[in-house]
Amino acid sequence: MASSKPAVRHPSHNHPLRGHKAQAEEEIICSGCDLDLIGAAFKCTKSECDYFLHKSCFELPRENRHKSHPEHPLTLLYSPTYESSAFACDACGEYGSGFSYNCSICKYDVHVGCVSMPETVERQGYAHLLTLLYRSPYQNGLFFNCDECHDNVPDNLWSYYCKKCDYGTHLHSCAVEEEPKRGGGGSGNTSRNSGGRSSAASDLSAMLKAQREMERMQIELDMAMQSAKIAKKSRKHMLKMI
């Protein structure tokens, strides 16, 4: 029996989409933000096509003027424009291959989920509200370490911070938690709250790191060969002068 829900179009996908209420046991990943999808959503009308979007991802505005990048508006991209088909988020530092907000002038990229992070949050076990910062709270070269995981937070990444107590954390909570069992009926925000994304994003991160390392090694090899050529020419020149 055909669904009575009307089909709609979205510029990110070639096929029509139809409203869908995603259940936890379906274990769906949103094709836009790459996060777990539970609740109001849209799915492709083609049975063979595994394309889903959160309702919130479906409704994202094409342009976003964000405090983190006041110089230029950010444009919604449905896929990265870089050769690697991925981007590194300038908010959280993680890689992504789905929707993003981008400034093509500055090569500035932010996950759509990071753009929507609130200006203040609560952290479990901490009394005060933490305020969203778009750069390190420290100046003069001091290192900022997350008070949850104790890892360094790079100066250019976003964080949450309490100035009164000098207490801060990564943008996304990195509190140590037991890995949830699949199908256990956990919250739809599990992957976000534990500070991780899908396993596909982890694989992509490892691949890009390996690619960067290979590029670095190639550059060093090219520089060494160039230095050898210059030295050889210099020796020939010196011999001619003798």
PDB file of C-alpha atoms in Angstrom:
ATOM      1  CA  MET A   1       0.000   0.000   0.000  1.00  0.00           C
ATOM      2  CA  ALA A   2       1.431   3.377  -0.985  1.00  0.00           C
ATOM      3  CA  SER A   3       2.255   5.843   1.787  1.00  0.00           C
ATOM      4  CA  SER A   4      -0.166   8.737   2.233  1.00  0.00           C
ATOM      5  CA  LYS A   5       2.662  11.081   3.204  1.00  0.00           C
ATOM      6  CA  PRO A   6       3.519  13.537   0.397  1.00  0.00           C
ATOM      7  CA  ALA A   7       6.912  13.326  -1.250  1.00  0.00           C
ATOM      8  CA  VAL A   8       9.231  16.333  -1.025  1.00  0.00           C
ATOM      9  CA  ARG A   9      12.461  17.345  -2.701  1.00  0.00           C
ATOM     10  CA  HIS A  10      15.779  18.347  -1.141  1.00  0.00           C
ATOM     11  CA  PRO A  11      18.740  19.741  -3.124  1.00  0.00           C
ATOM     12  CA  SER A  12      21.133  17.286  -1.458  1.00  0.00           C
ATOM     13  CA  HIS A  13      19.533  14.241  -3.076  1.00  0.00           C
ATOM     14  CA  ASN A  14      18.325  13.262  -6.535  1.00  0.00           C
ATOM     15  CA  HIS A  15      15.272  11.258  -5.416  1.00  0.00           C
ATOM     16  CA  PRO A  16      12.105  12.450  -3.645  1.00  0.00           C
ATOM     17  CA  LEU A  17      11.983  12.106   0.153  1.00  0.00           C
ATOM     18  CA  ARG A  18       9.095  11.238   2.430  1.00  0.00           C
ATOM     19  CA  GLY A  19       8.504  11.854   6.148  1.00  0.00           C
ATOM     20  CA  HIS A  20       9.636   9.059   8.453  1.00  0.00           C
ATOM     21  CA  LYS A  21       9.746   8.468  12.214  1.00  0.00           C
ATOM     22  CA  ALA A  22      13.058   6.734  12.880  1.00  0.00           C
ATOM     23  CA  GLN A  23      13.241   4.176  15.690  1.00  0.00           C
ATOM     24  CA  ALA A  24      16.342   3.369  17.784  1.00  0.00           C
ATOM     25  CA  GLU A  25      16.324  -0.263  16.679  1.00  0.00           C
ATOM     26  CA  GLU A  26      16.657   0.806  13.030  1.00  0.00           C
ATOM     27  CA  GLU A  27      20.174   2.100  13.806  1.00  0.00           C
ATOM     28  CA  ILE A  28      19.980   4.794  11.124  1.00  0.00           C
ATOM     29  CA  ILE A  29      22.758   7.298  10.448  1.00  0.00           C
ATOM     30  CA  CYS A  30      21.726  10.677   9.052  1.00  0.00           C
ATOM     31  CA  SER A  31      23.158  11.224   5.569  1.00  0.00           C
ATOM     32  CA  GLY A  32      23.533  14.924   6.346  1.00  0.00           C
ATOM     33  CA  CYS A  33      25.308  15.185   9.710  1.00  0.00           C
ATOM     34  CA  ASP A  34      26.545  11.551  10.025  1.00  0.00           C
ATOM     35  CA  LEU A  35      25.014  11.218  13.495  1.00  0.00           C
ATOM     36  CA  ASP A  36      22.501   8.727  14.901  1.00  0.00           C
ATOM     37  CA  LEU A  37      18.982   9.411  13.699  1.00  0.00           C
ATOM     38  CA  ILE A  38      15.981   8.888  15.975  1.00  0.00           C
ATOM     39  CA  GLY A  39      12.632  10.679  15.693  1.00  0.00           C
ATOM     40  CA  ALA A  40      11.351  13.020  12.978  1.00  0.00           C
ATOM     41  CA  ALA A  41      13.181  12.417   9.714  1.00  0.00           C
ATOM     42  CA  PHE A  42      12.957  12.128   5.960  1.00  0.00           C
ATOM     43  CA  LYS A  43      13.848   9.025   3.953  1.00  0.00           C
ATOM     44  CA  CYS A  44      14.297   8.375   0.259  1.00  0.00           C
ATOM     45  CA  THR A  45      11.196   7.053  -1.487  1.00  0.00           C
ATOM     46  CA  LYS A  46      13.344   4.564  -3.428  1.00  0.00           C
ATOM     47  CA  SER A  47      13.490   1.285  -1.508  1.00  0.00           C
ATOM     48  CA  GLU A  48      17.004   0.550  -2.747  1.00  0.00           C
ATOM     49  CA  CYS A  49      18.329   3.967  -1.646  1.00  0.00           C
ATOM     50  CA  ASP A  50      19.582   4.294   1.937  1.00  0.00           C
ATOM     51  CA  TYR A  51      19.313   8.091   2.256  1.00  0.00           C
ATOM     52  CA  PHE A  52      17.942   9.607   5.466  1.00  0.00           C
ATOM     53  CA  LEU A  53      17.933  13.116   6.937  1.00  0.00           C
ATOM     54  CA  HIS A  54      17.040  14.489  10.331  1.00  0.00           C
ATOM     55  CA  LYS A  55      14.120  16.888  10.022  1.00  0.00           C
ATOM     56  CA  SER A  56      16.465  19.541  11.436  1.00  0.00           C
ATOM     57  CA  CYS A  57      19.094  18.775   8.756  1.00  0.00           C
ATOM     58  CA  PHE A  58      16.401  18.932   6.080  1.00  0.00           C
ATOM     59  CA  GLU A  59      15.424  22.413   7.298  1.00  0.00           C
ATOM     60  CA  LEU A  60      18.926  23.926   7.614  1.00  0.00           C
ATOM     61  CA  PRO A  61      19.193  27.442   6.102  1.00  0.00           C
ATOM     62  CA  ARG A  62      21.451  27.830   3.068  1.00  0.00           C
ATOM     63  CA  GLU A  63      23.354  30.673   4.745  1.00  0.00           C
ATOM     64  CA  ASN A  64      24.458  31.182   8.329  1.00  0.00           C
ATOM     65  CA  ARG A  65      26.012  34.296   9.835  1.00  0.00           C
ATOM     66  CA  HIS A  66      27.868  32.877  12.812  1.00  0.00           C
ATOM     67  CA  LYS A  67      29.739  34.606  15.643  1.00  0.00           C
ATOM     68  CA  SER A  68      32.728  32.331  15.144  1.00  0.00           C
ATOM     69  CA  HIS A  69      33.352  33.793  11.697  1.00  0.00           C
ATOM     70  CA  PRO A  70      31.956  37.342  11.561  1.00  0.00           C
ATOM     71  CA  GLU A  71      33.992  38.319   8.491  1.00  0.00           C
ATOM     72  CA  HIS A  72      31.880  36.337   6.003  1.00  0.00           C
ATOM     73  CA  PRO A  73      28.607  34.400   5.889  1.00  0.00           C
ATOM     74  CA  LEU A  74      28.843  30.600   5.923  1.00  0.00           C
ATOM     75  CA  THR A  75      27.231  28.646   3.089  1.00  0.00           C
ATOM     76  CA  LEU A  76      25.632  25.237   3.549  1.00  0.00           C
ATOM     77  CA  LEU A  77      27.402  22.560   1.497  1.00  0.00           C
ATOM     78  CA  TYR A  78      25.876  19.137   0.994  1.00  0.00           C
ATOM     79  CA  SER A  79      29.268  17.541   0.346  1.00  0.00           C
ATOM     80  CA  PRO A  80      32.852  18.791   0.759  1.00  0.00           C
ATOM     81  CA  THR A  81      34.445  20.506  -2.225  1.00  0.00           C
ATOM     82  CA  TYR A  82      37.976  19.364  -1.412  1.00  0.00           C
ATOM     83  CA  GLU A  83      39.814  16.673  -3.399  1.00  0.00           C
ATOM     84  CA  SER A  84      39.782  14.356  -0.371  1.00  0.00           C
ATOM     85  CA  SER A  85      35.937  14.519  -0.288  1.00  0.00           C
ATOM     86  CA  ALA A  86      36.243  15.381   3.394  1.00  0.00           C
ATOM     87  CA  PHE A  87      36.801  18.404   5.614  1.00  0.00           C
ATOM     88  CA  ALA A  88      38.326  19.081   9.018  1.00  0.00           C
ATOM     89  CA  CYS A  89      35.883  20.929  11.260  1.00  0.00           C
ATOM     90  CA  ASP A  90      37.300  24.227  12.553  1.00  0.00           C
ATOM     91  CA  ALA A  91      35.090  23.948  15.622  1.00  0.00           C
ATOM     92  CA  CYS A  92      35.761  20.471  17.025  1.00  0.00           C
ATOM     93  CA  GLY A  93      38.731  19.340  14.923  1.00  0.00           C
ATOM     94  CA  GLU A  94      37.072  16.128  13.734  1.00  0.00           C
ATOM     95  CA  TYR A  95      36.690  15.122  10.099  1.00  0.00           C
ATOM     96  CA  GLY A  96      33.419  15.067   8.207  1.00  0.00           C
ATOM     97  CA  SER A  97      32.138  14.031   4.795  1.00  0.00           C
ATOM     98  CA  GLY A  98      28.510  15.177   4.999  1.00  0.00           C
ATOM     99  CA  PHE A  99      26.806  18.556   5.349  1.00  0.00           C
ATOM    100  CA  SER A 100      28.892  21.498   6.517  1.00  0.00           C
ATOM    101  CA  TYR A 101      28.864  25.267   6.722  1.00  0.00           C
ATOM    102  CA  ASN A 102      31.723  26.686   4.680  1.00  0.00           C
ATOM    103  CA  CYS A 103      33.482  29.949   3.914  1.00  0.00           C
ATOM    104  CA  SER A 104      35.152  29.422   0.548  1.00  0.00           C
ATOM    105  CA  ILE A 105      37.215  32.605   0.963  1.00  0.00           C
ATOM    106  CA  CYS A 106      38.844  31.516   4.227  1.00  0.00           C
ATOM    107  CA  LYS A 107      38.596  27.737   3.790  1.00  0.00           C
ATOM    108  CA  TYR A 108      36.632  27.666   7.035  1.00  0.00           C
ATOM    109  CA  ASP A 109      34.461  24.573   7.634  1.00  0.00           C
ATOM    110  CA  VAL A 110      32.141  23.640  10.487  1.00  0.00           C
ATOM    111  CA  HIS A 111      29.927  20.611  11.061  1.00  0.00           C
ATOM    112  CA  VAL A 112      26.243  21.543  10.936  1.00  0.00           C
ATOM    113  CA  GLY A 113      25.932  20.077  14.440  1.00  0.00           C
ATOM    114  CA  CYS A 114      28.748  22.247  15.768  1.00  0.00           C
ATOM    115  CA  VAL A 115      27.183  25.413  14.329  1.00  0.00           C
ATOM    116  CA  SER A 116      24.111  24.704  16.436  1.00  0.00           C
ATOM    117  CA  MET A 117      25.938  24.247  19.758  1.00  0.00           C
ATOM    118  CA  PRO A 118      24.417  26.425  22.527  1.00  0.00           C
ATOM    119  CA  GLU A 119      26.283  29.398  23.982  1.00  0.00           C
ATOM    120  CA  THR A 120      26.157  27.868  27.475  1.00  0.00           C
ATOM    121  CA  VAL A 121      26.028  24.256  28.692  1.00  0.00           C
ATOM    122  CA  GLU A 122      26.065  22.260  31.894  1.00  0.00           C
ATOM    123  CA  ARG A 123      28.611  19.506  32.492  1.00  0.00           C
ATOM    124  CA  GLN A 124      27.846  16.612  34.809  1.00  0.00           C
ATOM    125  CA  GLY A 125      29.607  17.032  38.139  1.00  0.00           C
ATOM    126  CA  TYR A 126      30.311  20.757  37.634  1.00  0.00           C
ATOM    127  CA  ALA A 127      28.247  23.465  39.354  1.00  0.00           C
ATOM    128  CA  HIS A 128      28.505  26.428  36.937  1.00  0.00           C
ATOM    129  CA  LEU A 129      27.377  27.010  33.382  1.00  0.00           C
ATOM    130  CA  LEU A 130      30.189  26.859  30.832  1.00  0.00           C
ATOM    131  CA  THR A 131      30.370  29.487  28.094  1.00  0.00           C
ATOM    132  CA  LEU A 132      31.136  28.714  24.458  1.00  0.00           C
ATOM    133  CA  LEU A 133      34.468  30.144  23.249  1.00  0.00           C
ATOM    134  CA  TYR A 134      35.690  30.173  19.664  1.00  0.00           C
ATOM    135  CA  ARG A 135      39.396  30.244  20.600  1.00  0.00           C
ATOM    136  CA  SER A 136      41.544  29.232  23.541  1.00  0.00           C
ATOM    137  CA  PRO A 137      40.753  31.138  26.765  1.00  0.00           C
ATOM    138  CA  TYR A 138      44.504  31.474  27.346  1.00  0.00           C
ATOM    139  CA  GLN A 139      46.880  33.975  25.777  1.00  0.00           C
ATOM    140  CA  ASN A 140      50.669  34.366  25.641  1.00  0.00           C
ATOM    141  CA  GLY A 141      51.287  30.816  24.456  1.00  0.00           C
ATOM    142  CA  LEU A 142      49.792  29.030  27.477  1.00  0.00           C
ATOM    143  CA  PHE A 143      48.338  25.579  26.784  1.00  0.00           C
ATOM    144  CA  PHE A 144      44.656  24.901  27.457  1.00  0.00           C
ATOM    145  CA  ASN A 145      43.913  21.351  28.643  1.00  0.00           C
ATOM    146  CA  CYS A 146      40.438  19.870  28.891  1.00  0.00           C
ATOM    147  CA  ASP A 147      39.454  19.343  32.531  1.00  0.00           C
ATOM    148  CA  GLU A 148      37.477  16.210  31.629  1.00  0.00           C
ATOM    149  CA  CYS A 149      39.980  14.189  29.592  1.00  0.00           C
ATOM    150  CA  HIS A 150      43.143  16.269  30.320  1.00  0.00           C
ATOM    151  CA  ASP A 151      44.103  16.359  26.632  1.00  0.00           C
ATOM    152  CA  ASN A 152      45.317  19.572  25.053  1.00  0.00           C
ATOM    153  CA  VAL A 153      42.710  21.637  23.191  1.00  0.00           C
ATOM    154  CA  PRO A 154      44.317  23.365  20.167  1.00  0.00           C
ATOM    155  CA  ASP A 155      44.129  27.161  20.303  1.00  0.00           C
ATOM    156  CA  ASN A 156      41.952  27.460  17.183  1.00  0.00           C
ATOM    157  CA  LEU A 157      39.207  25.036  18.298  1.00  0.00           C
ATOM    158  CA  TRP A 158      36.013  25.865  20.161  1.00  0.00           C
ATOM    159  CA  SER A 159      35.581  24.960  23.814  1.00  0.00           C
ATOM    160  CA  TYR A 160      33.365  25.495  26.832  1.00  0.00           C
ATOM    161  CA  TYR A 161      34.867  27.453  29.701  1.00  0.00           C
ATOM    162  CA  CYS A 162      34.161  28.927  33.143  1.00  0.00           C
ATOM    163  CA  LYS A 163      36.399  31.950  33.682  1.00  0.00           C
ATOM    164  CA  LYS A 164      35.607  32.154  37.414  1.00  0.00           C
ATOM    165  CA  CYS A 165      36.952  28.672  38.103  1.00  0.00           C
ATOM    166  CA  ASP A 166      39.359  28.357  35.173  1.00  0.00           C
ATOM    167  CA  TYR A 167      37.530  25.175  34.200  1.00  0.00           C
ATOM    168  CA  GLY A 168      37.056  24.167  30.571  1.00  0.00           C
ATOM    169  CA  THR A 169      36.309  21.242  28.276  1.00  0.00           C
ATOM    170  CA  HIS A 170      36.333  20.235  24.647  1.00  0.00           C
ATOM    171  CA  LEU A 171      33.364  21.416  22.598  1.00  0.00           C
ATOM    172  CA  HIS A 172      31.716  17.984  22.807  1.00  0.00           C
ATOM    173  CA  SER A 173      31.652  16.149  26.110  1.00  0.00           C
ATOM    174  CA  CYS A 174      34.511  13.675  26.409  1.00  0.00           C
ATOM    175  CA  ALA A 175      33.595  12.252  29.801  1.00  0.00           C
ATOM    176  CA  VAL A 176      34.584   8.584  30.008  1.00  0.00           C
ATOM    177  CA  GLU A 177      31.555   6.380  29.527  1.00  0.00           C
ATOM    178  CA  GLU A 178      31.001   2.689  28.890  1.00  0.00           C
ATOM    179  CA  GLU A 179      30.395   1.950  25.243  1.00  0.00           C
ATOM    180  CA  PRO A 180      26.621   1.439  24.821  1.00  0.00           C
ATOM    181  CA  LYS A 181      25.346  -1.912  23.611  1.00  0.00           C
ATOM    182  CA  ARG A 182      23.814  -1.818  20.168  1.00  0.00           C
ATOM    183  CA  GLY A 183      20.041  -2.003  20.242  1.00  0.00           C
ATOM    184  CA  GLY A 184      19.999  -1.138  23.928  1.00  0.00           C
ATOM    185  CA  GLY A 185      17.511   1.717  23.512  1.00  0.00           C
ATOM    186  CA  GLY A 186      20.040   4.435  24.381  1.00  0.00           C
ATOM    187  CA  SER A 187      19.640   8.103  23.669  1.00  0.00           C
ATOM    188  CA  GLY A 188      19.800   9.331  20.108  1.00  0.00           C
ATOM    189  CA  ASN A 189      22.635  11.628  21.186  1.00  0.00           C
ATOM    190  CA  THR A 190      24.912   8.793  22.298  1.00  0.00           C
ATOM    191  CA  SER A 191      27.511   9.325  19.623  1.00  0.00           C
ATOM    192  CA  ARG A 192      27.614  13.057  20.283  1.00  0.00           C
ATOM    193  CA  ASN A 193      27.717  12.862  24.086  1.00  0.00           C
ATOM    194  CA  SER A 194      30.602  10.412  24.117  1.00  0.00           C
ATOM    195  CA  GLY A 195      32.577  12.751  21.904  1.00  0.00           C
ATOM    196  CA  GLY A 196      32.634  10.399  18.914  1.00  0.00           C
ATOM    197  CA  ARG A 197      31.030  10.127  15.527  1.00  0.00           C
ATOM    198  CA  SER A 198      30.308   7.088  13.399  1.00  0.00           C
ATOM    199  CA  SER A 199      32.942   4.431  12.767  1.00  0.00           C
ATOM    200  CA  ALA A 200      33.028   5.623   9.162  1.00  0.00           C
ATOM    201  CA  ALA A 201      34.202   9.038  10.333  1.00  0.00           C
ATOM    202  CA  SER A 202      36.939   7.375  12.420  1.00  0.00           C
ATOM    203  CA  ASP A 203      38.096   5.379   9.410  1.00  0.00           C
ATOM    204  CA  LEU A 204      38.100   8.558   7.320  1.00  0.00           C
ATOM    205  CA  SER A 205      40.166  10.375   9.943  1.00  0.00           C
ATOM    206  CA  ALA A 206      42.788   7.604   9.976  1.00  0.00           C
ATOM    207  CA  MET A 207      42.902   7.559   6.179  1.00  0.00           C
ATOM    208  CA  LEU A 208      43.440  11.316   5.933  1.00  0.00           C
ATOM    209  CA  LYS A 209      46.147  11.264   8.597  1.00  0.00           C
ATOM    210  CA  ALA A 210      47.975   8.537   6.672  1.00  0.00           C
ATOM    211  CA  GLN A 211      47.566  10.556   3.464  1.00  0.00           C
ATOM    212  CA  ARG A 212      49.042  13.662   5.107  1.00  0.00           C
ATOM    213  CA  GLU A 213      51.984  11.631   6.410  1.00  0.00           C
ATOM    214  CA  MET A 214      52.675  10.265   2.921  1.00  0.00           C
ATOM    215  CA  GLU A 215      52.512  13.793   1.503  1.00  0.00           C
ATOM    216  CA  ARG A 216      54.961  15.007   4.163  1.00  0.00           C
ATOM    217  CA  MET A 217      57.391  12.179   3.363  1.00  0.00           C
ATOM    218  CA  GLN A 218      57.135  12.950  -0.354  1.00  0.00           C
ATOM    219  CA  ILE A 219      57.892  16.634   0.265  1.00  0.00           C
ATOM    220  CA  GLU A 220      60.943  15.714   2.350  1.00  0.00           C
ATOM    221  CA  LEU A 221      62.136  13.354  -0.386  1.00  0.00           C
ATOM    222  CA  ASP A 222      61.677  16.032  -3.059  1.00  0.00           C
ATOM    223  CA  MET A 223      63.590  18.553  -0.941  1.00  0.00           C
ATOM    224  CA  ALA A 224      66.435  16.087  -0.386  1.00  0.00           C
ATOM    225  CA  MET A 225      66.666  15.361  -4.124  1.00  0.00           C
ATOM    226  CA  GLN A 226      66.633  19.078  -4.904  1.00  0.00           C
ATOM    227  CA  SER A 227      69.411  19.691  -2.368  1.00  0.00           C
ATOM    228  CA  ALA A 228      71.459  16.876  -3.916  1.00  0.00           C
ATOM    229  CA  LYS A 229      71.041  18.407  -7.394  1.00  0.00           C
ATOM    230  CA  ILE A 230      72.131  21.834  -6.139  1.00  0.00           C
ATOM    231  CA  ALA A 231      75.183  20.325  -4.400  1.00  0.00           C
ATOM    232  CA  LYS A 232      76.108  18.423  -7.569  1.00  0.00           C
ATOM    233  CA  LYS A 233      75.886  21.599  -9.673  1.00  0.00           C
ATOM    234  CA  SER A 234      78.002  23.465  -7.130  1.00  0.00           C
ATOM    235  CA  ARG A 235      80.710  20.797  -7.244  1.00  0.00           C
ATOM    236  CA  LYS A 236      80.775  20.931 -11.071  1.00  0.00           C
ATOM    237  CA  HIS A 237      81.056  24.699 -10.950  1.00  0.00           C
ATOM    238  CA  MET A 238      83.940  24.542  -8.458  1.00  0.00           C
ATOM    239  CA  LEU A 239      85.779  21.982 -10.639  1.00  0.00           C
ATOM    240  CA  LYS A 240      85.483  24.243 -13.655  1.00  0.00           C
ATOM    241  CA  MET A 241      87.042  27.076 -11.683  1.00  0.00           C
ATOM    242  CA  ILE A 242      90.075  24.975 -10.694  1.00  0.00           C
TER     243      ILE A 242
END
